[in-house]
Amino acid sequence: MTKVPNGRWIHIIPTTILVYIVAYMDRTNIAFAIAGGMDKDLGMTSTIAGLAAGIFFIGYMVLQVPGGMIAEKGSAKRFIAWSILAWGGLAVISGFVQSPTQLLMIRFLLGVAEGGIWPAILVIISNWFPNEERGRANAFFIMNIAIASIITGPLSGWILTFSNWRMVFIIEGIISLALIVIWLPFIYDKPEDAKWISKEELDYLLRKRREEQEKIKEIQTNTSFIGILKKANTWKLIFIYFFYQTGIYGFSLWLPTIIKELTHTGMGDVGLLSIFPYIGTIVGLYLFAQLSDRSMNRKLYTALPMICFAICLFFSVEFTSHIWISFAFLIGCGVFLQSASSIFWTIPPLLFSPEVAGRTRGLINALGNLGGFLGPYIVGWLTANYSQNIGIYGLICFLIVGFILTMLLPNITSGKSLSTVNGKGLHHHR
């Protein structure tokens, strides 16, 4: 069997990873700006500082569905190129704000600018990677979150050692703008548009696309937005992602506090120790994507990381009297932290026709990311009113609900197409 050239893995994946690493950096560097004195310089209360960090997600919802629609109907490449210029420019402008009101406005607009990138990149990956490769492709892309979490802290901290919080925004915003010179020559919407692709690879990808289209050609389509909202499977996916994101953001935001309370060490050691769960995240993403692509059982390998995440959280609490055993379970949490994400995003194209899969992804990502508000809030409220352990138990409950909902999805495997997607049942055809 002739080996298929791998230009798509060399050009598409590293470029999408790099773009989202920098996007994630500009999203989260406000935490370091606040620690670097921004709140004092602008006269911000802790409530306003929290709102400035969270208002990003309100703006983030705006372009989720439109971004998916533009990507599937027009050009994801051009849409993301304009998004890069918009969010990079806004990131730089953040360094010049003079009041909390200005900061809130910029952070909201930054969320708008970044909002359509995730569904648009997932459309590009779907165009470039056949179903049997898509789990791994999504996993490599989603590794950007773990990588960004590892590098943002040291980079922002280093900038603060020789300058101030304004330069954190300005320097990292300039890095964002520089991405455009990498994005434009490497990324193309579809294989047939690319100048660098070989004939062998193009033929392979076009053949796989035809095969996939034949498998799903009998899907009953409803391309209206209202039609998508009427699907039970749409709401299952939204709530699965919502509960999963609640666990992810709740754990990630409170991880430094958890480690500090557990180890009773200084912030320098806490920062170093917090890297290890994210190294586990990279391992987990790769491992579960391999298992999923090998078996093509998307439901099972979306559900397993959620319940394993919950189990590791539970034992990290139960073993707090044994510091390093508890910390080992925190690393285990890191392994399962994002493992379901890459596989989860292979499911919408299997449940919905190509005409609506992009906007469905945007809808799921928009509403599901509201878990980014809920998770940290729940942990904080339960910790303040009861204890930190009770706060963690709250996250465990949400992850268990996400696991149960995932197991209620239709059985989705490769080699089967869906002739009916109505939320009540699916008929499979070989």
Short mmCIF file of C-alpha atoms in Angstrom, two decimals:
data_model
loop_
_atom_site.label_atom_id
_atom_site.label_comp_id
_atom_site.label_asym_id
_atom_site.label_seq_id
_atom_site.Cartn_x
_atom_site.Cartn_y
_atom_site.Cartn_z
CA MET A 1 0.00 0.00 0.00
CA THR A 2 1.42 3.36 -1.06
CA LYS A 3 2.03 5.75 1.79
CA VAL A 4 -0.02 8.94 1.49
CA PRO A 5 2.06 12.16 1.71
CA ASN A 6 1.49 14.03 4.99
CA GLY A 7 1.64 17.67 3.89
CA ARG A 8 -1.65 18.38 5.68
CA TRP A 9 -0.09 17.38 9.02
CA ILE A 10 2.92 19.64 8.41
CA HIS A 11 1.08 22.73 7.14
CA ILE A 12 -2.40 22.74 8.69
CA ILE A 13 -1.96 21.44 12.25
CA PRO A 14 1.11 23.45 13.42
CA THR A 15 -0.36 26.66 12.00
CA THR A 16 -3.76 26.22 13.67
CA ILE A 17 -2.04 25.30 16.95
CA LEU A 18 0.14 28.40 16.85
CA VAL A 19 -2.80 30.70 16.09
CA TYR A 20 -4.85 29.44 19.00
CA ILE A 21 -1.90 29.41 21.42
CA VAL A 22 -1.51 33.13 20.87
CA ALA A 23 -5.28 33.70 21.00
CA TYR A 24 -5.45 31.87 24.32
CA MET A 25 -2.50 33.89 25.58
CA ASP A 26 -4.26 37.17 24.82
CA ARG A 27 -7.39 35.83 26.49
CA THR A 28 -5.72 34.89 29.79
CA ASN A 29 -2.88 37.40 30.20
CA ILE A 30 -5.25 39.77 32.02
CA ALA A 31 -4.66 37.69 35.15
CA PHE A 32 -0.98 38.64 35.04
CA ALA A 33 -1.82 42.26 34.22
CA ILE A 34 -3.98 42.42 37.34
CA ALA A 35 -1.21 40.84 39.41
CA GLY A 36 1.17 43.38 37.86
CA GLY A 37 -0.77 46.36 39.23
CA MET A 38 -3.38 47.10 36.57
CA ASP A 39 -6.20 47.10 39.13
CA LYS A 40 -4.42 49.75 41.24
CA ASP A 41 -3.43 51.91 38.25
CA LEU A 42 -6.99 51.97 36.90
CA GLY A 43 -8.70 52.13 40.30
CA MET A 44 -10.49 48.81 39.82
CA THR A 45 -12.27 46.97 42.60
CA SER A 46 -11.94 43.18 42.79
CA THR A 47 -15.48 42.90 41.42
CA ILE A 48 -14.63 45.01 38.35
CA ALA A 49 -11.39 43.05 37.88
CA GLY A 50 -13.37 39.81 37.87
CA LEU A 51 -15.88 41.30 35.44
CA ALA A 52 -13.05 42.42 33.15
CA ALA A 53 -11.73 38.86 33.06
CA GLY A 54 -15.18 37.33 32.52
CA ILE A 55 -16.79 39.77 30.08
CA PHE A 56 -14.59 38.28 27.36
CA PHE A 57 -16.87 35.22 27.32
CA ILE A 58 -19.97 37.35 26.72
CA GLY A 59 -18.38 38.80 23.61
CA TYR A 60 -17.06 35.33 22.74
CA MET A 61 -20.63 34.12 22.14
CA VAL A 62 -21.42 36.71 19.45
CA LEU A 63 -19.62 35.19 16.44
CA GLN A 64 -19.76 31.49 17.34
CA VAL A 65 -22.67 30.59 15.07
CA PRO A 66 -21.96 33.24 12.38
CA GLY A 67 -18.31 32.14 12.36
CA GLY A 68 -19.31 28.54 11.70
CA MET A 69 -21.71 29.64 8.95
CA ILE A 70 -19.11 31.87 7.26
CA ALA A 71 -16.58 29.04 7.40
CA GLU A 72 -18.92 26.46 5.86
CA LYS A 73 -20.45 28.78 3.24
CA GLY A 74 -17.55 31.15 2.50
CA SER A 75 -13.85 31.18 3.43
CA ALA A 76 -12.66 30.17 6.89
CA LYS A 77 -9.15 31.27 5.92
CA ARG A 78 -10.15 34.87 5.18
CA PHE A 79 -12.47 35.03 8.19
CA ILE A 80 -9.70 33.94 10.56
CA ALA A 81 -7.18 36.27 8.88
CA TRP A 82 -9.42 39.27 9.63
CA SER A 83 -10.01 37.90 13.14
CA ILE A 84 -6.25 37.76 13.76
CA LEU A 85 -5.87 41.41 12.77
CA ALA A 86 -8.87 42.41 14.89
CA TRP A 87 -7.90 40.61 18.10
CA GLY A 88 -4.21 41.49 17.74
CA GLY A 89 -5.06 45.15 17.34
CA LEU A 90 -7.44 45.07 20.31
CA ALA A 91 -4.80 43.31 22.43
CA VAL A 92 -2.34 46.13 21.69
CA ILE A 93 -4.98 48.78 22.42
CA SER A 94 -5.56 47.11 25.81
CA GLY A 95 -2.14 48.40 26.81
CA PHE A 96 -3.31 52.00 26.41
CA VAL A 97 -6.60 51.96 28.35
CA GLN A 98 -7.04 54.68 30.96
CA SER A 99 -10.19 53.57 32.80
CA PRO A 100 -12.08 50.43 33.83
CA THR A 101 -14.84 51.30 31.35
CA GLN A 102 -12.38 51.36 28.45
CA LEU A 103 -10.93 48.05 29.58
CA LEU A 104 -14.35 46.41 29.79
CA MET A 105 -15.20 47.58 26.28
CA ILE A 106 -11.92 46.29 24.85
CA ARG A 107 -12.23 42.93 26.62
CA PHE A 108 -15.77 42.48 25.30
CA LEU A 109 -14.65 43.31 21.74
CA LEU A 110 -11.66 40.98 22.14
CA GLY A 111 -14.11 38.17 22.89
CA VAL A 112 -16.12 39.07 19.79
CA ALA A 113 -12.97 39.05 17.64
CA GLU A 114 -11.87 35.63 18.88
CA GLY A 115 -15.35 34.09 19.01
CA GLY A 116 -15.59 32.68 15.50
CA ILE A 117 -12.08 31.23 15.32
CA TRP A 118 -12.75 27.92 17.08
CA PRO A 119 -15.68 26.74 14.88
CA ALA A 120 -13.93 28.08 11.75
CA ILE A 121 -10.74 26.11 12.49
CA LEU A 122 -12.80 22.96 13.15
CA VAL A 123 -14.35 23.40 9.70
CA ILE A 124 -10.87 23.63 8.16
CA ILE A 125 -9.79 20.47 9.99
CA SER A 126 -12.93 18.66 8.78
CA ASN A 127 -12.11 19.67 5.20
CA TRP A 128 -8.50 18.50 5.44
CA PHE A 129 -8.67 15.35 7.57
CA PRO A 130 -10.83 12.28 6.85
CA ASN A 131 -12.95 10.87 9.65
CA GLU A 132 -10.38 8.22 10.61
CA GLU A 133 -7.77 10.96 11.15
CA ARG A 134 -10.00 13.64 12.61
CA GLY A 135 -9.74 12.61 16.26
CA ARG A 136 -5.95 12.93 16.18
CA ALA A 137 -6.09 16.14 14.16
CA ASN A 138 -8.50 17.71 16.65
CA ALA A 139 -6.36 16.45 19.54
CA PHE A 140 -3.20 18.05 18.17
CA PHE A 141 -5.09 21.31 17.64
CA ILE A 142 -6.60 21.29 21.14
CA MET A 143 -3.13 20.69 22.63
CA ASN A 144 -2.72 24.45 22.08
CA ILE A 145 -4.63 25.07 25.32
CA ALA A 146 -2.19 23.03 27.40
CA ILE A 147 0.83 24.50 25.61
CA ALA A 148 -0.53 28.03 26.02
CA SER A 149 -1.12 27.40 29.73
CA ILE A 150 2.51 26.30 30.08
CA ILE A 151 4.09 29.26 28.23
CA THR A 152 1.77 32.21 29.00
CA GLY A 153 2.75 32.44 32.66
CA PRO A 154 6.53 32.49 32.14
CA LEU A 155 6.27 34.89 29.18
CA SER A 156 3.94 37.36 30.91
CA GLY A 157 5.94 37.08 34.11
CA TRP A 158 9.19 37.75 32.23
CA ILE A 159 7.73 40.88 30.60
CA LEU A 160 6.68 42.13 34.04
CA THR A 161 10.26 41.73 35.31
CA PHE A 162 11.55 44.48 33.00
CA SER A 163 8.40 46.50 32.24
CA ASN A 164 4.77 46.85 33.35
CA TRP A 165 1.33 45.39 32.73
CA ARG A 166 0.77 47.64 29.72
CA MET A 167 3.69 46.07 27.90
CA VAL A 168 2.26 42.59 28.57
CA PHE A 169 -0.73 43.53 26.41
CA ILE A 170 1.30 45.44 23.82
CA ILE A 171 4.08 42.90 23.26
CA GLU A 172 1.75 39.90 23.18
CA GLY A 173 -0.64 41.80 20.90
CA ILE A 174 2.19 42.49 18.45
CA ILE A 175 3.00 38.76 18.48
CA SER A 176 -0.64 38.14 17.50
CA LEU A 177 -0.47 40.53 14.56
CA ALA A 178 2.69 38.79 13.32
CA LEU A 179 0.71 35.56 12.95
CA ILE A 180 -0.82 36.81 9.71
CA VAL A 181 2.46 36.23 7.82
CA ILE A 182 2.31 32.55 8.84
CA TRP A 183 -1.43 32.03 8.42
CA LEU A 184 -1.86 33.27 4.85
CA PRO A 185 0.76 31.15 3.02
CA PHE A 186 0.18 27.89 4.92
CA ILE A 187 -3.60 27.62 5.30
CA TYR A 188 -6.15 26.91 2.58
CA ASP A 189 -9.85 26.23 3.00
CA LYS A 190 -9.79 22.98 1.06
CA PRO A 191 -7.12 20.67 -0.34
CA GLU A 192 -7.94 21.56 -3.95
CA ASP A 193 -7.07 25.21 -3.21
CA ALA A 194 -3.59 24.54 -1.78
CA LYS A 195 -0.49 25.31 -3.83
CA TRP A 196 1.81 23.10 -1.78
CA ILE A 197 -0.19 19.85 -1.89
CA SER A 198 1.03 16.85 -3.91
CA LYS A 199 -1.17 15.11 -6.47
CA GLU A 200 -1.10 11.87 -4.42
CA GLU A 201 -2.29 13.59 -1.26
CA LEU A 202 -4.95 15.58 -3.11
CA ASP A 203 -6.33 12.46 -4.78
CA TYR A 204 -6.43 10.66 -1.44
CA LEU A 205 -8.29 13.49 0.32
CA LEU A 206 -10.79 13.99 -2.51
CA ARG A 207 -11.50 10.24 -2.56
CA LYS A 208 -12.06 10.14 1.21
CA ARG A 209 -14.33 13.18 0.98
CA ARG A 210 -16.44 11.49 -1.72
CA GLU A 211 -16.73 8.38 0.44
CA GLU A 212 -17.87 10.40 3.45
CA GLN A 213 -20.38 12.36 1.39
CA GLU A 214 -21.84 9.11 0.04
CA LYS A 215 -22.22 7.77 3.59
CA ILE A 216 -24.13 10.82 4.80
CA LYS A 217 -26.08 11.71 1.65
CA GLU A 218 -29.27 10.20 3.09
CA ILE A 219 -29.22 12.40 6.20
CA GLN A 220 -32.44 14.39 6.54
CA THR A 221 -31.26 17.96 6.47
CA ASN A 222 -32.77 21.07 7.94
CA THR A 223 -30.45 23.99 7.32
CA SER A 224 -32.45 26.56 9.28
CA PHE A 225 -31.22 27.71 12.65
CA ILE A 226 -34.61 26.87 14.17
CA GLY A 227 -34.32 23.39 12.71
CA ILE A 228 -31.01 22.84 14.51
CA LEU A 229 -32.53 24.03 17.80
CA LYS A 230 -35.34 21.49 17.46
CA LYS A 231 -32.93 18.55 17.40
CA ALA A 232 -32.66 16.71 20.72
CA ASN A 233 -29.10 15.75 19.86
CA THR A 234 -28.19 19.44 19.56
CA TRP A 235 -29.19 20.02 23.17
CA LYS A 236 -27.52 16.85 24.37
CA LEU A 237 -24.24 18.04 22.85
CA ILE A 238 -24.68 21.56 24.26
CA PHE A 239 -25.24 20.28 27.79
CA ILE A 240 -22.44 17.70 27.54
CA TYR A 241 -20.00 20.43 26.53
CA PHE A 242 -21.41 22.82 29.14
CA PHE A 243 -20.92 20.37 32.02
CA TYR A 244 -17.48 19.37 30.73
CA GLN A 245 -16.40 23.00 30.41
CA THR A 246 -17.71 23.67 33.94
CA GLY A 247 -15.32 21.01 35.20
CA ILE A 248 -12.43 22.19 33.03
CA TYR A 249 -12.61 25.90 33.91
CA GLY A 250 -13.43 25.24 37.55
CA PHE A 251 -10.38 23.01 37.89
CA SER A 252 -8.04 25.23 35.84
CA LEU A 253 -8.87 28.49 37.62
CA TRP A 254 -8.57 27.00 41.09
CA LEU A 255 -5.61 24.68 40.41
CA PRO A 256 -2.96 27.10 41.79
CA THR A 257 -5.05 27.61 44.95
CA ILE A 258 -5.58 23.86 45.32
CA ILE A 259 -1.85 23.20 44.96
CA LYS A 260 -0.96 25.99 47.38
CA GLU A 261 -3.39 24.68 50.01
CA LEU A 262 -2.15 21.13 49.46
CA THR A 263 1.62 21.71 49.49
CA HIS A 264 1.87 24.88 51.63
CA THR A 265 4.62 26.17 49.32
CA GLY A 266 5.35 29.60 47.85
CA MET A 267 3.89 30.86 44.58
CA GLY A 268 7.13 30.11 42.72
CA ASP A 269 6.85 26.43 43.59
CA VAL A 270 3.11 26.49 42.94
CA GLY A 271 3.76 27.85 39.44
CA LEU A 272 6.28 25.10 38.75
CA LEU A 273 4.06 22.32 40.12
CA SER A 274 1.07 23.59 38.11
CA ILE A 275 2.91 22.75 34.89
CA PHE A 276 2.74 18.98 35.49
CA PRO A 277 -1.06 18.55 35.14
CA TYR A 278 -0.85 20.34 31.78
CA ILE A 279 1.94 18.06 30.62
CA GLY A 280 -0.52 15.29 31.51
CA THR A 281 -3.10 17.07 29.33
CA ILE A 282 -0.88 16.73 26.26
CA VAL A 283 -0.36 13.02 26.98
CA GLY A 284 -4.09 12.43 27.50
CA LEU A 285 -5.10 14.23 24.31
CA TYR A 286 -2.72 12.14 22.22
CA LEU A 287 -3.57 8.81 23.90
CA PHE A 288 -7.36 9.09 23.76
CA ALA A 289 -7.32 10.42 20.19
CA GLN A 290 -5.27 7.41 19.12
CA LEU A 291 -7.65 5.01 20.87
CA SER A 292 -10.69 6.75 19.41
CA ASP A 293 -9.37 6.83 15.84
CA ARG A 294 -8.36 3.18 16.11
CA SER A 295 -11.76 1.97 17.36
CA MET A 296 -13.86 4.79 15.85
CA ASN A 297 -16.05 4.63 18.97
CA ARG A 298 -16.52 8.36 19.47
CA LYS A 299 -19.14 8.11 22.22
CA LEU A 300 -17.11 5.83 24.49
CA TYR A 301 -13.92 7.87 24.26
CA THR A 302 -15.79 11.11 24.87
CA ALA A 303 -17.45 9.69 27.97
CA LEU A 304 -14.46 7.91 29.56
CA PRO A 305 -12.28 11.01 30.17
CA MET A 306 -15.19 12.76 31.93
CA ILE A 307 -15.77 9.99 34.46
CA CYS A 308 -12.01 9.46 34.92
CA PHE A 309 -11.61 13.22 35.50
CA ALA A 310 -14.32 13.03 38.18
CA ILE A 311 -12.69 10.00 39.82
CA CYS A 312 -9.27 11.66 39.95
CA LEU A 313 -10.82 14.83 41.43
CA PHE A 314 -12.54 12.75 44.09
CA PHE A 315 -9.37 10.93 45.13
CA SER A 316 -7.31 14.15 45.07
CA VAL A 317 -9.65 15.36 47.83
CA GLU A 318 -9.74 12.07 49.71
CA PHE A 319 -5.93 11.84 49.89
CA THR A 320 -5.15 15.43 50.94
CA SER A 321 -3.45 14.05 54.06
CA HIS A 322 -0.96 12.35 51.73
CA ILE A 323 0.35 15.32 49.76
CA TRP A 324 2.09 13.62 46.87
CA ILE A 325 -0.59 10.96 46.36
CA SER A 326 -3.13 13.77 46.15
CA PHE A 327 -0.87 15.68 43.76
CA ALA A 328 -0.53 12.56 41.60
CA PHE A 329 -4.32 12.50 41.27
CA LEU A 330 -4.23 16.19 40.28
CA ILE A 331 -1.85 15.22 37.49
CA GLY A 332 -4.37 12.50 36.61
CA CYS A 333 -7.01 15.23 36.38
CA GLY A 334 -4.71 16.96 33.91
CA VAL A 335 -4.51 13.80 31.78
CA PHE A 336 -8.30 13.73 31.43
CA LEU A 337 -8.78 17.53 31.46
CA GLN A 338 -9.11 17.96 27.68
CA SER A 339 -8.98 14.33 26.48
CA ALA A 340 -12.68 14.25 25.57
CA SER A 341 -12.57 17.55 23.67
CA SER A 342 -10.85 16.37 20.49
CA ILE A 343 -13.17 13.37 20.20
CA PHE A 344 -16.28 15.34 21.14
CA TRP A 345 -15.77 17.65 18.17
CA THR A 346 -15.77 14.70 15.74
CA ILE A 347 -19.38 13.96 16.73
CA PRO A 348 -21.34 16.92 15.20
CA PRO A 349 -20.34 15.99 11.60
CA LEU A 350 -21.62 12.46 12.32
CA LEU A 351 -24.97 13.64 13.67
CA PHE A 352 -25.59 16.57 11.32
CA SER A 353 -25.22 17.11 7.61
CA PRO A 354 -22.26 19.15 6.27
CA GLU A 355 -24.63 22.05 5.55
CA VAL A 356 -25.35 22.59 9.24
CA ALA A 357 -22.38 21.01 11.09
CA GLY A 358 -20.37 24.25 11.15
CA ARG A 359 -23.07 26.42 12.69
CA THR A 360 -23.99 23.58 15.06
CA ARG A 361 -20.40 23.57 16.32
CA GLY A 362 -20.63 27.31 16.84
CA LEU A 363 -23.87 26.99 18.80
CA ILE A 364 -22.44 24.21 20.99
CA ASN A 365 -19.24 26.15 21.64
CA ALA A 366 -21.10 29.39 22.40
CA LEU A 367 -23.54 27.95 24.95
CA GLY A 368 -21.18 25.29 26.25
CA ASN A 369 -18.52 27.85 27.11
CA LEU A 370 -20.92 29.44 29.59
CA GLY A 371 -19.54 26.67 31.79
CA GLY A 372 -16.46 28.89 31.91
CA PHE A 373 -18.52 31.23 34.11
CA LEU A 374 -20.29 28.56 36.11
CA GLY A 375 -17.33 26.35 37.09
CA PRO A 376 -15.19 28.97 38.80
CA TYR A 377 -18.26 30.57 40.39
CA ILE A 378 -19.51 27.28 41.83
CA VAL A 379 -16.12 26.40 43.31
CA GLY A 380 -15.76 29.89 44.78
CA TRP A 381 -19.29 30.01 46.23
CA LEU A 382 -19.16 26.51 47.74
CA THR A 383 -15.67 27.13 49.09
CA ALA A 384 -16.72 30.43 50.70
CA ASN A 385 -19.87 28.98 52.23
CA TYR A 386 -18.69 25.46 53.06
CA SER A 387 -15.15 24.32 52.20
CA GLN A 388 -12.78 23.90 49.28
CA ASN A 389 -13.45 20.15 49.26
CA ILE A 390 -17.20 20.78 48.88
CA GLY A 391 -16.37 23.08 45.96
CA ILE A 392 -14.48 20.26 44.26
CA TYR A 393 -17.35 17.84 44.90
CA GLY A 394 -19.58 20.28 43.01
CA LEU A 395 -17.36 19.97 39.94
CA ILE A 396 -17.39 16.18 40.28
CA CYS A 397 -21.20 16.18 40.13
CA PHE A 398 -21.20 18.22 36.91
CA LEU A 399 -18.67 15.88 35.27
CA ILE A 400 -20.78 12.85 36.20
CA VAL A 401 -23.85 14.45 34.60
CA GLY A 402 -21.79 15.13 31.46
CA PHE A 403 -20.71 11.46 31.41
CA ILE A 404 -24.31 10.24 31.72
CA LEU A 405 -25.53 12.53 28.92
CA THR A 406 -22.71 11.34 26.66
CA MET A 407 -23.71 7.73 27.19
CA LEU A 408 -27.24 8.69 26.11
CA LEU A 409 -26.00 9.81 22.68
CA PRO A 410 -26.67 7.52 19.70
CA ASN A 411 -24.05 4.87 19.00
CA ILE A 412 -21.67 6.59 16.58
CA THR A 413 -19.03 4.60 14.76
CA SER A 414 -17.14 4.97 11.51
CA GLY A 415 -18.39 3.14 8.48
CA LYS A 416 -21.99 3.91 9.32
CA SER A 417 -24.02 6.77 8.00
CA LEU A 418 -27.08 8.27 9.57
CA SER A 419 -30.26 8.37 7.60
CA THR A 420 -32.30 9.99 10.34
CA VAL A 421 -31.15 12.40 13.02
CA ASN A 422 -34.17 13.35 15.04
CA GLY A 423 -33.10 12.92 18.63
CA LYS A 424 -35.39 9.89 19.05
CA GLY A 425 -33.28 7.38 17.23
CA LEU A 426 -30.88 6.77 14.37
CA HIS A 427 -30.91 4.19 11.62
CA HIS A 428 -27.45 3.09 10.50
CA HIS A 429 -26.49 1.88 7.04
CA ARG A 430 -23.35 0.02 6.09
#
